[in-house]
Amino acid sequence: MGHVVDIGKPVNYTGGLEFTNLTYSVTKRIKDEDGKWLSQEVDLLHQITGYAPKGCITAVMGPSGAGKSTLLDGLAGRIASGSLKGKVSMGGVDMSPSLIKRSSAYIMQEDRLFPMLTVYETFMFAADFRLGSLSLSEKQDSVEKLIEQLGLSSTRNTYIGDEGTRGVSGGERRRVSIGVDIIHGPSLLFLDEPTSGLDSTSAHSVIEKVHDIARAGSTVILTIHQPSYRIQLLLDHLIILARGQLMYQGAPNDVSLHLVRMGRKVPKNESSIEHLIDVIQEYDQSEFGVEAVATFALTGMKPPPIGAAHEMSASTMAAPSPARPSHRAKHQAVEAQGRDKASKRLRLLISGQDDREFDNSVRSPWNTSKSWTASQSGVLKSLAFSPARRNHPKSPSIMGSSPGCYAFSAEIVQGTPTPHSSDYTVNENDYLTPNDLTPHTNHSIHDLGPKFVNSFFSETWILMRRNFINIMRTPELFLSRLVVLTAMGIMMATMFLHPKDNIQGITSRLSFFIFTCTLFFFSSNDAVPAFIQERFVFIRETSHNKYRASSYTIAGLVTYLPFLALQAAVYAVIVWFALSLRGPFIYFLIVLFMSLLSTNSFVIFVSSVVPNYILGYAAVIAFTALFFLFCGYFLNSHDMPQYWKWMNYISTMTYPYEGLLMNQYQTIDSFGKDPLGRDVTGFGILKSLNISQDSSKKWEKVYVMLGWAVFYRVLFYIVLRFFSKNQRK
């Protein structure tokens, strides 16, 4: 198990988020030299220790695949409990993932907003969710101030917009995304690539607003890729990673000094931050790997120059490193190493302990040697700034104990590990494990309030109001269903207008009923893409406790009930009177309504478990075919093989089909003549189809449909509650 390094903080450090020894491992399948697949555990984060100052912007940077988003997710409590090892604290208080979520906001890289709400409405709903205890006027004042703070006054009443609706610009949309999550003034703010996809001016405007938020007292941590010079001036603190390991931590102004201590000089007119990342990538593609830079960041031990591996000795300390080659020669050397990797690999005898120390880290494909380490006895003797280590023999070394060493390991910059700020100097405690230091006193978290600001009923009402606005402004979904049912109702009423008084007429009337059930099932299929698009908004809003999954489930159900009732009523009125159907009209209407409700619940559940709408449509169509096949129209339940009868029970078409037939044919009236001239009564038709002739039984069909609707909604809730957390495993 690795040991914790206590990182130094600037003398003016006033608190913030601190994290110690964060390690996150996953299991990956890789091929060995023989082409066999093996499972290997790798560290996406490897013993990351650092801090994010309060009132400052901390930027997490690094090459692609460095672990930036992984670290951000770990700090934000978005990695499943038990998977992330280490400790996160704030103000000396240990923070669990649930506590972090209650005191923070997380802005995703994608802007997940409702396109048909205006900027003001979007913020007002956010205020309703986050500022539940305030009055309406106080919420409106908070929203107005936030709009002004984010520079959105000119777009106050503009729709958010999407591909089909003109709305705010990309930069304005990003500021709206930030605003909805900071309206309650979180003490922690996490942003994943807030400038992604924006032009230079919009990106600078977004970071400028984030800078103002930080200065107001929040601890801001963001990931960013290739920031412009103007954006770099707004960053207060840097954490640079590579392959899940810490490469640098400190002020942006100290990067140049850090490079000088490494033996590197920043070329003229080049950003020191970009140059450091270039240097890290050079080591990543060399025989030393990024471990050389990581060790320098932790111990101040100067990494060996690239291309000088053949001058190293594995047993003695060599002379100081030669001068750094020119920028052009540096790249030529890297290219030459790429062409002849095998001849330049370092051969070291690594002890078992050292192999365990770094073998789990994410490796560069170019680095096939063992981990670069400086943990030899000769090196330890040369560490003039660690006398406390000799006074505490029981304290384990922060470095391993490999018997071999590099010649350049002796080039320790005395008393200068990675500069954490321009006014920071090393003290001997920087390299002690927590057991050697005075432990922080544990505190309890106070004044965080309840997990959810609003009650269940308040949340449900707010969600219902928002759903209703979205439906009224995007009526296409509702109107398309209504138009289809109206048109099909007219077609059915005219096609089956006068059935013949024979077996063929009875068969035609049965076809009308089964087609009605199928039509109502298919009319709900368009709910698949509707929820899949909204699911991303749900995940964003519930990831930090805006509202409950249960209130979302109930609000969605209640909102759509009147629209489903209207669709059923329109179709029922058209066909009932035109076809002179018998039985109570109210029962006919209820069966149609319950059919829509149960199938809609089923489709909503399916859309919650599929990753995209293409698979959602495929799944719904497949189940529609199965339900149609086993509903009893082609083969009644009495004649089905025993091993397939269960499909008849779970088919959501079985119960509306049988309910409509029972309503029509529970009578002694004749509906035609058989080939022998005998009357075919309604009870006779039901008997031949193995459907109950008891009038009280037909209400059981309604109860069963209601049960299926509830069952699928409960499954939908379970998926939302436990499987839609956008959390790393």
XYZ file of C-alpha atoms in Angstrom:
729
model
C 0.000 0.000 0.000
C 1.313 3.448 -0.930
C 2.205 6.076 1.673
C 0.736 9.514 1.952
C 2.807 12.582 1.235
C 1.813 15.735 3.047
C 1.837 18.449 0.443
C 2.938 21.902 1.413
C 0.518 24.762 1.154
C 1.241 28.471 0.758
C 1.574 30.501 3.933
C -1.538 32.468 2.991
C -3.665 29.336 2.524
C -7.093 30.095 4.000
C -8.843 26.779 3.503
C -10.554 24.926 0.703
C -10.851 21.364 -0.506
C -8.040 18.974 0.371
C -7.532 15.461 -0.930
C -5.073 12.847 0.163
C -3.774 9.716 -1.551
C -6.659 9.390 -4.033
C -6.432 6.136 -5.973
C -9.009 4.804 -8.395
C -8.444 1.431 -10.043
C -10.310 -0.362 -12.796
C -9.878 -3.754 -14.390
C -8.990 -3.786 -18.070
C -8.485 -6.606 -20.514
C -5.187 -6.522 -22.384
C -3.299 -8.855 -24.674
C -0.004 -10.335 -23.574
C 2.944 -11.089 -25.851
C 1.369 -14.400 -26.850
C -1.877 -12.716 -27.901
C -3.855 -14.020 -24.912
C -6.371 -11.784 -23.168
C -5.538 -11.054 -19.547
C -7.320 -9.021 -16.877
C -5.115 -6.380 -15.289
C -5.897 -3.792 -12.669
C -4.767 -0.296 -13.608
C -4.880 2.961 -11.699
C -6.718 5.783 -13.412
C -5.674 7.842 -10.399
C -2.526 6.929 -8.510
C -2.055 8.383 -5.023
C -3.025 11.946 -5.875
C -2.565 14.366 -2.984
C -3.331 18.054 -3.259
C -5.647 20.918 -2.455
C -7.913 23.528 -4.052
C -7.836 26.924 -2.289
C -11.025 28.696 -1.323
C -11.869 31.769 -3.384
C -9.678 30.603 -6.267
C -9.987 28.794 -9.566
C -8.142 25.487 -9.516
C -7.563 24.150 -13.026
C -6.905 20.454 -13.591
C -4.858 20.085 -16.761
C -2.830 17.500 -18.593
C -2.560 15.554 -21.848
C -5.472 13.516 -23.176
C -6.106 10.496 -20.963
C -4.331 12.103 -18.014
C -7.218 11.473 -15.609
C -8.560 15.036 -15.395
C -12.252 14.163 -15.519
C -11.647 11.140 -13.284
C -10.091 13.336 -10.604
C -12.940 15.837 -10.917
C -15.500 13.039 -10.540
C -13.640 11.671 -7.530
C -13.592 15.041 -5.787
C -17.261 15.656 -6.637
C -18.408 12.342 -5.142
C -19.314 10.890 -8.542
C -17.328 7.675 -8.114
C -19.154 4.812 -6.434
C -18.465 4.415 -2.749
C -15.638 1.974 -2.113
C -14.115 2.315 -5.579
C -12.188 5.496 -4.766
C -9.511 5.121 -2.111
C -8.147 8.050 -0.170
C -9.620 10.968 1.725
C -11.315 14.216 0.757
C -11.753 16.935 3.378
C -12.839 20.533 3.626
C -11.742 22.770 6.427
C -10.306 19.765 8.252
C -13.630 17.893 8.065
C -13.766 14.590 6.194
C -16.288 14.763 3.355
C -18.259 11.753 2.196
C -19.698 11.723 -1.350
C -23.179 12.497 -0.019
C -21.923 15.504 1.953
C -19.986 16.793 -1.048
C -23.099 16.612 -3.217
C -25.112 18.551 -0.654
C -22.599 21.396 -0.549
C -21.505 21.522 -4.194
C -22.634 21.907 -7.790
C -21.336 20.022 -10.837
C -21.570 21.522 -14.325
C -21.266 18.866 -17.006
C -19.478 19.336 -20.289
C -22.761 19.106 -22.214
C -25.430 21.754 -21.686
C -28.501 19.758 -20.624
C -31.342 22.263 -20.617
C -34.956 22.427 -21.783
C -34.853 24.202 -25.155
C -38.348 25.720 -24.965
C -37.859 27.514 -21.662
C -36.540 31.065 -21.605
C -33.412 32.026 -19.677
C -35.534 33.641 -16.969
C -37.873 30.642 -16.693
C -34.931 28.251 -16.502
C -33.459 30.207 -13.603
C -36.835 30.537 -11.875
C -37.382 26.779 -11.907
C -33.839 26.354 -10.580
C -34.708 28.810 -7.808
C -37.884 26.874 -7.018
C -35.840 23.683 -6.636
C -32.915 25.219 -4.730
C -34.442 28.100 -2.759
C -37.631 26.459 -1.607
C -37.894 28.313 1.720
C -37.744 31.794 0.168
C -40.753 33.785 -0.951
C -41.542 34.308 -4.623
C -40.280 37.900 -4.566
C -37.000 36.828 -2.959
C -36.533 34.140 -5.581
C -37.211 36.656 -8.348
C -34.652 39.053 -6.852
C -32.059 36.267 -6.708
C -32.737 35.343 -10.326
C -32.468 38.963 -11.499
C -29.143 39.390 -9.710
C -27.837 36.132 -11.166
C -28.856 37.125 -14.695
C -27.019 40.406 -14.282
C -23.968 38.712 -12.754
C -23.709 36.284 -15.672
C -24.199 38.981 -18.277
C -27.461 37.538 -19.610
C -29.716 40.584 -19.300
C -30.075 40.974 -23.077
C -31.214 37.352 -23.481
C -33.461 37.270 -20.426
C -36.605 36.329 -22.366
C -34.937 34.306 -25.117
C -35.550 30.577 -25.468
C -32.605 28.317 -24.683
C -33.105 26.767 -28.120
C -31.757 23.688 -29.849
C -31.096 22.434 -33.370
C -34.650 23.158 -34.451
C -35.326 26.323 -32.448
C -33.214 29.462 -32.540
C -32.073 30.445 -29.074
C -29.134 31.815 -27.117
C -25.531 31.485 -28.295
C -23.169 28.737 -27.194
C -21.392 30.909 -24.655
C -24.673 32.180 -23.237
C -26.007 28.636 -23.017
C -22.907 27.611 -21.057
C -23.412 30.511 -18.656
C -27.039 29.454 -18.178
C -25.835 25.919 -17.361
C -23.525 27.375 -14.740
C -26.210 29.665 -13.366
C -28.828 26.987 -12.716
C -26.373 25.147 -10.484
C -24.965 28.097 -8.541
C -28.185 29.934 -7.738
C -28.115 28.510 -4.202
C -24.523 29.634 -3.624
C -22.682 26.298 -3.294
C -19.376 26.376 -1.459
C -17.894 23.973 -4.036
C -18.228 24.282 -7.794
C -16.992 21.631 -10.239
C -16.896 22.264 -13.981
C -15.982 19.672 -16.588
C -14.426 21.366 -19.667
C -16.531 24.564 -19.391
C -14.911 26.043 -22.524
C -15.365 22.991 -24.738
C -16.830 23.860 -28.135
C -16.706 27.642 -27.568
C -14.818 30.263 -29.518
C -12.044 32.217 -27.809
C -14.209 35.191 -26.855
C -17.067 33.072 -25.465
C -14.630 30.816 -23.589
C -12.950 33.812 -21.956
C -16.329 35.270 -21.010
C -17.372 32.013 -19.340
C -14.142 31.688 -17.313
C -14.377 35.368 -16.399
C -17.776 34.754 -14.833
C -16.447 31.650 -13.079
C -13.579 33.792 -11.774
C -16.109 36.222 -10.266
C -17.928 33.293 -8.622
C -14.665 32.101 -7.068
C -13.830 35.565 -5.770
C -17.224 35.612 -4.065
C -15.956 32.835 -1.790
C -16.550 29.546 -3.588
C -13.959 26.861 -4.159
C -13.933 26.318 -7.928
C -12.321 23.287 -9.573
C -12.467 22.825 -13.330
C -10.871 20.752 -16.026
C -9.665 22.599 -19.091
C -7.821 21.715 -22.271
C -5.475 24.157 -23.989
C -6.618 27.414 -22.361
C -5.787 30.625 -24.151
C -3.325 33.115 -22.685
C -6.159 35.350 -21.456
C -7.795 32.395 -19.697
C -4.501 31.364 -18.100
C -4.336 34.792 -16.449
C -7.618 34.005 -14.684
C -6.405 30.694 -13.213
C -5.115 30.777 -9.639
C -3.974 27.225 -8.977
C -2.890 24.374 -11.253
C -2.995 20.618 -10.887
C -1.310 18.923 -13.845
C -1.746 15.174 -14.293
C -0.421 12.551 -16.684
C -1.495 8.921 -16.729
C -3.233 9.338 -13.395
C -0.178 10.707 -11.576
C 0.545 14.171 -10.214
C 3.010 16.090 -12.385
C 2.735 19.571 -10.912
C 0.751 21.514 -8.357
C 1.011 25.192 -7.625
C 0.558 28.667 -9.008
C 0.686 29.196 -12.778
C 3.480 31.734 -12.319
C 5.670 29.056 -10.746
C 5.606 26.714 -13.733
C 8.646 28.398 -15.316
C 10.632 28.000 -12.092
C 9.524 24.372 -11.881
C 10.863 23.757 -15.404
C 14.155 25.462 -14.595
C 14.597 23.186 -11.600
C 13.977 20.247 -13.921
C 16.773 21.477 -16.150
C 14.386 22.833 -18.775
C 14.049 26.355 -20.052
C 10.862 27.764 -21.514
C 11.453 28.842 -25.133
C 10.780 32.448 -25.958
C 7.166 33.311 -26.808
C 5.939 29.936 -25.555
C 3.546 29.317 -22.671
C 5.278 27.754 -19.696
C 2.194 25.608 -18.983
C 2.053 24.260 -22.520
C 5.790 23.660 -22.479
C 5.539 21.665 -19.246
C 2.821 19.499 -20.805
C 5.050 19.031 -23.874
C 7.896 17.939 -21.599
C 5.592 15.507 -19.802
C 4.554 13.999 -23.140
C 8.203 13.646 -24.156
C 8.917 11.651 -21.005
C 5.727 9.675 -21.588
C 7.091 8.580 -24.967
C 10.559 7.867 -23.604
C 12.033 4.929 -21.740
C 11.604 6.762 -18.425
C 7.888 7.345 -18.593
C 5.939 10.002 -16.707
C 7.061 8.487 -13.398
C 10.275 10.488 -13.708
C 8.347 13.768 -13.711
C 5.976 12.520 -10.997
C 8.908 11.657 -8.733
C 10.376 15.124 -9.234
C 7.007 16.647 -8.313
C 6.977 14.689 -5.038
C 10.640 14.677 -4.014
C 12.437 17.359 -5.997
C 14.730 14.693 -7.509
C 15.714 15.911 -10.935
C 14.594 13.608 -13.765
C 17.221 12.315 -16.188
C 17.512 14.035 -19.547
C 15.750 12.263 -22.368
C 18.135 10.405 -24.646
C 20.819 9.974 -22.014
C 19.757 6.600 -20.673
C 22.895 4.889 -21.926
C 25.012 7.118 -19.658
C 23.294 5.906 -16.505
C 24.742 3.546 -13.935
C 22.566 1.229 -11.907
C 24.869 1.182 -8.899
C 26.611 4.543 -8.410
C 25.706 8.193 -8.545
C 27.023 9.927 -11.632
C 28.078 13.474 -12.391
C 25.546 16.206 -13.021
C 23.422 15.942 -16.116
C 24.642 17.424 -19.387
C 23.115 20.576 -20.780
C 19.626 20.295 -22.203
C 19.633 19.826 -25.984
C 18.056 22.390 -28.236
C 14.300 22.319 -28.867
C 14.804 20.906 -32.349
C 17.341 18.321 -31.262
C 14.995 17.308 -28.472
C 12.249 16.311 -30.910
C 14.732 14.567 -33.193
C 15.867 12.486 -30.258
C 12.294 11.493 -29.446
C 11.696 10.457 -33.050
C 14.868 8.407 -33.073
C 13.785 6.645 -29.903
C 10.440 5.840 -31.493
C 12.224 4.087 -34.370
C 14.505 2.078 -32.158
C 12.730 1.543 -28.844
C 14.216 -1.780 -27.886
C 17.832 -0.611 -28.000
C 17.174 2.227 -25.550
C 15.155 0.443 -22.868
C 16.601 0.600 -19.419
C 17.394 -2.735 -17.799
C 16.964 -2.542 -14.063
C 16.722 -5.118 -11.331
C 13.517 -4.142 -9.560
C 12.566 -5.568 -6.199
C 9.145 -7.029 -5.571
C 8.110 -4.090 -3.420
C 8.991 -1.533 -6.070
C 7.131 -3.533 -8.680
C 4.035 -3.342 -6.584
C 4.517 0.371 -6.018
C 3.879 1.512 -9.591
C 3.000 -1.549 -11.669
C -0.690 -0.772 -11.404
C -0.402 2.695 -12.890
C -1.640 3.425 -16.384
C 1.319 2.900 -18.671
C 2.529 4.651 -21.751
C 2.706 2.304 -24.750
C 6.243 3.563 -25.335
C 7.408 2.945 -21.779
C 8.062 -0.769 -21.364
C 10.648 -0.435 -18.623
C 9.902 -0.683 -14.936
C 8.788 2.391 -13.077
C 11.277 5.176 -12.702
C 12.116 5.358 -9.040
C 14.540 7.179 -6.819
C 14.177 5.090 -3.719
C 17.667 3.703 -3.409
C 19.659 3.894 -0.221
C 22.201 6.165 -1.871
C 19.486 8.571 -2.849
C 18.004 8.637 0.618
C 21.390 9.498 2.068
C 21.649 12.407 -0.333
C 18.301 13.888 0.785
C 19.619 16.613 3.040
C 16.113 17.848 3.816
C 14.880 14.668 5.501
C 16.604 14.407 8.890
C 13.291 13.561 10.519
C 13.230 10.387 8.476
C 16.386 9.229 10.255
C 14.934 10.167 13.635
C 11.821 8.039 12.933
C 13.035 4.634 11.830
C 9.518 3.224 11.890
C 8.296 5.746 9.360
C 8.239 4.111 5.952
C 9.845 5.929 3.080
C 7.624 7.661 0.572
C 9.753 5.988 -2.070
C 10.356 2.326 -2.633
C 13.498 0.328 -1.922
C 14.759 -0.826 -5.262
C 18.427 -1.901 -5.208
C 19.150 -0.259 -8.556
C 19.282 3.449 -9.310
C 19.851 5.926 -12.071
C 22.988 7.947 -12.390
C 21.015 11.174 -12.502
C 19.222 10.393 -9.267
C 21.856 12.354 -7.398
C 20.719 15.609 -8.922
C 18.350 16.561 -6.140
C 17.496 20.225 -6.079
C 18.071 20.841 -2.405
C 14.945 21.901 -0.562
C 12.878 22.482 -3.718
C 10.055 20.086 -4.472
C 7.255 21.207 -6.773
C 6.505 24.815 -5.830
C 3.009 24.965 -4.443
C 3.045 28.742 -4.554
C 5.564 31.451 -5.127
C 6.049 32.025 -1.405
C 6.345 28.373 -0.388
C 9.505 26.822 1.033
C 10.072 23.217 1.961
C 10.141 22.065 5.553
C 11.151 18.691 6.819
C 7.570 17.629 7.516
C 6.697 17.708 3.815
C 7.909 14.155 3.420
C 6.346 12.605 6.490
C 3.339 10.349 6.364
C 0.199 11.394 8.286
C 1.211 9.191 11.195
C 4.224 11.431 11.712
C 2.170 14.594 11.789
C -0.341 15.976 14.201
C -3.690 14.636 13.055
C -6.565 16.956 12.327
C -9.329 16.986 14.832
C -12.462 15.407 13.407
C -15.527 17.570 13.217
C -19.104 16.940 12.331
C -20.920 18.649 9.503
C -23.464 21.189 10.675
C -26.004 23.491 9.092
C -26.229 21.643 5.787
C -29.987 21.392 6.155
C -32.130 18.585 4.757
C -31.046 16.547 1.764
C -33.837 18.042 -0.363
C -34.918 21.659 -0.015
C -38.574 21.070 -0.915
C -41.117 18.556 0.264
C -42.233 15.732 -1.997
C -45.470 17.495 -2.914
C -43.743 20.807 -3.622
C -41.269 19.098 -5.932
C -44.082 17.302 -7.719
C -45.984 20.545 -8.263
C -42.918 22.366 -9.613
C -42.155 19.499 -11.995
C -45.769 19.359 -13.146
C -45.740 23.085 -13.942
C -42.526 22.715 -15.936
C -43.838 19.644 -17.760
C -47.013 21.471 -18.688
C -45.083 24.443 -20.114
C -42.880 22.122 -22.163
C -45.914 20.252 -23.527
C -47.704 23.459 -24.489
C -44.614 24.812 -26.260
C -43.802 21.541 -27.989
C -47.284 20.292 -28.886
C -46.013 18.144 -31.738
C -45.819 14.990 -29.642
C -49.329 15.305 -28.219
C -50.949 16.614 -31.402
C -49.348 13.933 -33.567
C -50.895 11.217 -31.392
C -54.247 12.978 -31.394
C -54.237 13.429 -35.166
C -53.278 9.798 -35.745
C -55.994 8.481 -33.415
C -58.585 10.808 -34.947
C -57.699 9.829 -38.511
C -57.576 6.129 -37.687
C -60.860 6.386 -35.789
C -62.574 7.834 -38.871
C -61.037 5.141 -41.080
C -62.121 2.372 -38.704
C -65.641 3.798 -38.375
C -66.122 3.844 -42.141
C -64.401 0.515 -42.861
C -66.389 -1.557 -40.319
C -69.596 0.474 -40.611
C -72.058 -2.305 -41.503
C -70.785 -5.773 -40.566
C -72.549 -8.723 -42.190
C -74.858 -10.973 -40.141
C -72.655 -14.041 -40.511
C -69.391 -15.510 -39.308
C -67.463 -13.177 -41.612
C -69.141 -10.176 -39.992
C -68.248 -11.435 -36.514
C -64.640 -11.959 -37.608
C -64.534 -8.411 -38.995
C -65.771 -7.008 -35.692
C -63.102 -9.023 -33.819
C -60.494 -7.584 -36.201
C -61.703 -4.083 -35.334
C -61.139 -4.692 -31.613
C -57.651 -6.195 -31.972
C -56.620 -3.427 -34.365
C -57.806 -0.863 -31.829
C -55.593 -2.446 -29.141
C -52.612 -2.530 -31.498
C -53.189 1.059 -32.596
C -53.199 2.298 -29.009
C -50.008 0.378 -28.266
C -48.194 1.838 -31.276
C -49.426 5.363 -30.519
C -47.247 5.375 -27.381
C -44.027 4.477 -29.189
C -43.118 8.106 -29.796
C -42.514 8.483 -26.044
C -39.187 6.624 -26.467
C -37.073 9.527 -27.813
C -38.966 12.063 -25.693
C -37.806 10.585 -22.407
C -34.330 9.617 -23.627
C -33.692 13.296 -24.403
C -35.069 14.371 -21.036
C -33.156 11.692 -19.138
C -29.900 13.661 -19.408
C -31.577 16.670 -17.794
C -32.889 14.416 -15.033
C -29.415 13.012 -14.353
C -27.879 16.480 -14.190
C -30.555 17.864 -11.900
C -30.726 14.928 -9.494
C -26.968 14.340 -9.247
C -26.847 17.031 -6.557
C -30.257 16.541 -4.943
C -32.473 19.045 -6.758
C -35.461 16.749 -6.398
C -36.420 13.144 -5.752
C -36.767 10.447 -8.386
C -40.162 9.603 -6.887
C -41.515 13.132 -7.374
C -40.246 13.101 -10.960
C -42.026 9.796 -11.604
C -45.333 10.963 -10.136
C -45.173 14.372 -11.826
C -44.627 12.799 -15.224
C -47.560 10.438 -14.707
C -50.020 13.051 -13.435
C -49.079 15.592 -16.111
C -49.872 13.243 -18.974
C -53.088 11.731 -17.565
C -55.431 14.405 -19.024
C -53.735 14.189 -22.419
C -54.087 10.404 -22.479
C -57.742 10.727 -21.439
C -58.399 13.195 -24.248
C -56.837 10.902 -26.849
C -58.917 7.936 -25.661
C -62.097 10.031 -25.581
C -61.697 11.357 -29.135
C -61.224 7.873 -30.581
C -64.025 6.387 -28.451
C -66.587 8.999 -29.502
C -65.770 8.551 -33.196
C -66.039 4.754 -33.356
C -68.655 4.088 -30.669
C -71.546 5.855 -32.277
C -70.552 5.171 -35.884
C -70.309 1.411 -35.322
C -73.251 1.224 -32.865
C -71.218 -0.723 -30.325
C -73.091 -2.167 -27.372
C -72.362 -2.223 -23.662
C -71.678 0.748 -21.377
C -69.853 3.556 -23.195
C -68.028 4.554 -20.012
C -66.502 1.081 -19.751
C -65.401 1.243 -23.379
C -63.739 4.605 -22.684
C -62.067 3.397 -19.473
C -60.622 0.345 -21.233
C -59.151 2.535 -23.978
C -57.742 4.956 -21.397
C -56.219 2.174 -19.283
C -54.766 0.613 -22.426
C -53.016 3.893 -23.246
C -51.835 4.278 -19.655
C -50.388 0.751 -19.346
C -48.678 0.850 -22.744
C -47.323 4.347 -22.083
C -45.907 3.140 -18.754
C -44.322 0.169 -20.493
C -42.718 2.341 -23.192
C -41.427 4.824 -20.600
C -39.847 1.969 -18.666
C -38.166 0.584 -21.793
C -36.816 4.035 -22.685
C -35.245 4.303 -19.231
C -33.114 1.184 -19.670
C -31.914 1.570 -23.274
C -28.912 3.794 -24.115
C -30.418 5.435 -27.206
C -33.717 5.794 -29.044
C -32.733 3.388 -31.850
C -32.466 0.492 -29.418
C -35.567 1.809 -27.681
C -37.645 1.635 -30.852
C -36.263 -1.825 -31.633
C -37.146 -3.117 -28.156
C -40.668 -1.636 -28.198
C -41.430 -3.005 -31.672
C -40.165 -6.440 -30.670
C -42.357 -6.506 -27.560
C -45.323 -5.204 -29.544
C -45.035 -8.174 -31.895
C -44.798 -10.604 -28.979
C -47.737 -9.069 -27.126
C -49.795 -9.082 -30.331
C -48.966 -12.735 -30.999
C -49.955 -13.934 -27.522
C -52.956 -11.690 -26.801
C -55.451 -14.420 -27.761
C -56.520 -13.226 -31.189
C -54.561 -15.739 -33.258
C -54.780 -18.535 -30.710
C -56.889 -18.327 -27.565
C -55.286 -19.004 -24.214
C -57.009 -22.392 -23.886
C -55.351 -23.696 -27.044
C -51.863 -22.315 -26.361
C -49.110 -24.778 -25.382
C -48.644 -24.917 -21.653
C -45.110 -23.577 -21.851
C -46.298 -20.411 -23.704
C -49.333 -19.514 -21.596
C -47.288 -17.213 -19.396
C -46.808 -14.923 -22.406
C -50.564 -14.515 -22.611
C -50.608 -13.319 -19.014
C -47.841 -10.706 -19.406
C -49.083 -9.381 -22.742
C -50.474 -5.890 -22.161
C -52.757 -6.382 -25.191
C -54.543 -9.389 -23.674
C -56.568 -7.418 -21.145
C -57.884 -4.529 -23.284
C -58.716 -7.011 -26.053
C -60.663 -9.304 -23.751
C -62.258 -6.338 -21.939
C -63.570 -4.847 -25.186
C -64.948 -8.237 -26.289
C -66.654 -8.811 -22.941
C -68.259 -5.360 -23.120
C -69.515 -6.085 -26.651
C -70.584 -9.735 -26.408
C -71.830 -10.362 -22.844
C -75.396 -10.696 -24.096
C -77.801 -13.282 -25.476
C -78.368 -11.127 -28.570
C -77.542 -12.703 -31.901
C -74.709 -11.281 -33.998
C -75.162 -13.510 -37.027
C -75.814 -17.011 -38.316
C -73.429 -19.929 -38.475
C -73.207 -22.080 -41.661
C -76.058 -24.255 -40.321
C -78.325 -21.235 -39.899
C -78.186 -21.153 -36.124
C -77.946 -17.876 -34.210
C -74.509 -16.962 -32.880
C -75.055 -15.168 -29.587
C -72.614 -12.930 -27.761
C -72.119 -15.502 -25.005
C -71.423 -18.121 -27.651
C -68.693 -15.959 -29.191
C -67.030 -15.450 -25.785
C -67.256 -19.178 -25.026
C -65.590 -20.096 -28.304
C -62.748 -17.686 -27.483
C -62.412 -19.035 -23.928
C -63.262 -15.601 -22.446
C -65.326 -15.270 -19.269
C -69.038 -14.652 -19.680
C -69.441 -13.302 -16.138
C -70.228 -9.564 -16.317
C -68.392 -8.881 -13.051
C -65.172 -10.293 -14.510
C -64.785 -7.561 -17.082
C -63.772 -5.050 -14.402
C -60.939 -7.370 -13.442
C -59.407 -6.580 -16.832
C -59.371 -2.901 -15.894
C -57.736 -3.646 -12.547
C -55.084 -5.804 -14.207
C -54.275 -3.025 -16.697
C -54.001 -0.587 -13.809
C -51.713 -3.050 -12.039
C -49.448 -3.288 -15.100
C -49.332 0.512 -15.339
C -48.299 0.770 -11.686
C -45.812 -2.087 -12.061
C -44.011 -0.481 -15.013
C -43.975 2.913 -13.301
C -42.416 1.333 -10.220
C -39.763 -0.286 -12.419
C -39.231 3.094 -14.059
C -38.715 4.659 -10.641
C -36.265 1.944 -9.595
C -34.183 2.532 -12.720
C -34.152 6.289 -12.076
C -33.421 5.945 -8.390
C -30.680 3.339 -8.453
C -29.314 3.065 -11.987
C -29.325 6.629 -13.359
C -26.711 8.272 -11.159
C -24.106 9.084 -13.819
C -21.539 7.639 -11.452
C -18.336 5.750 -12.114
C -18.320 2.222 -10.746
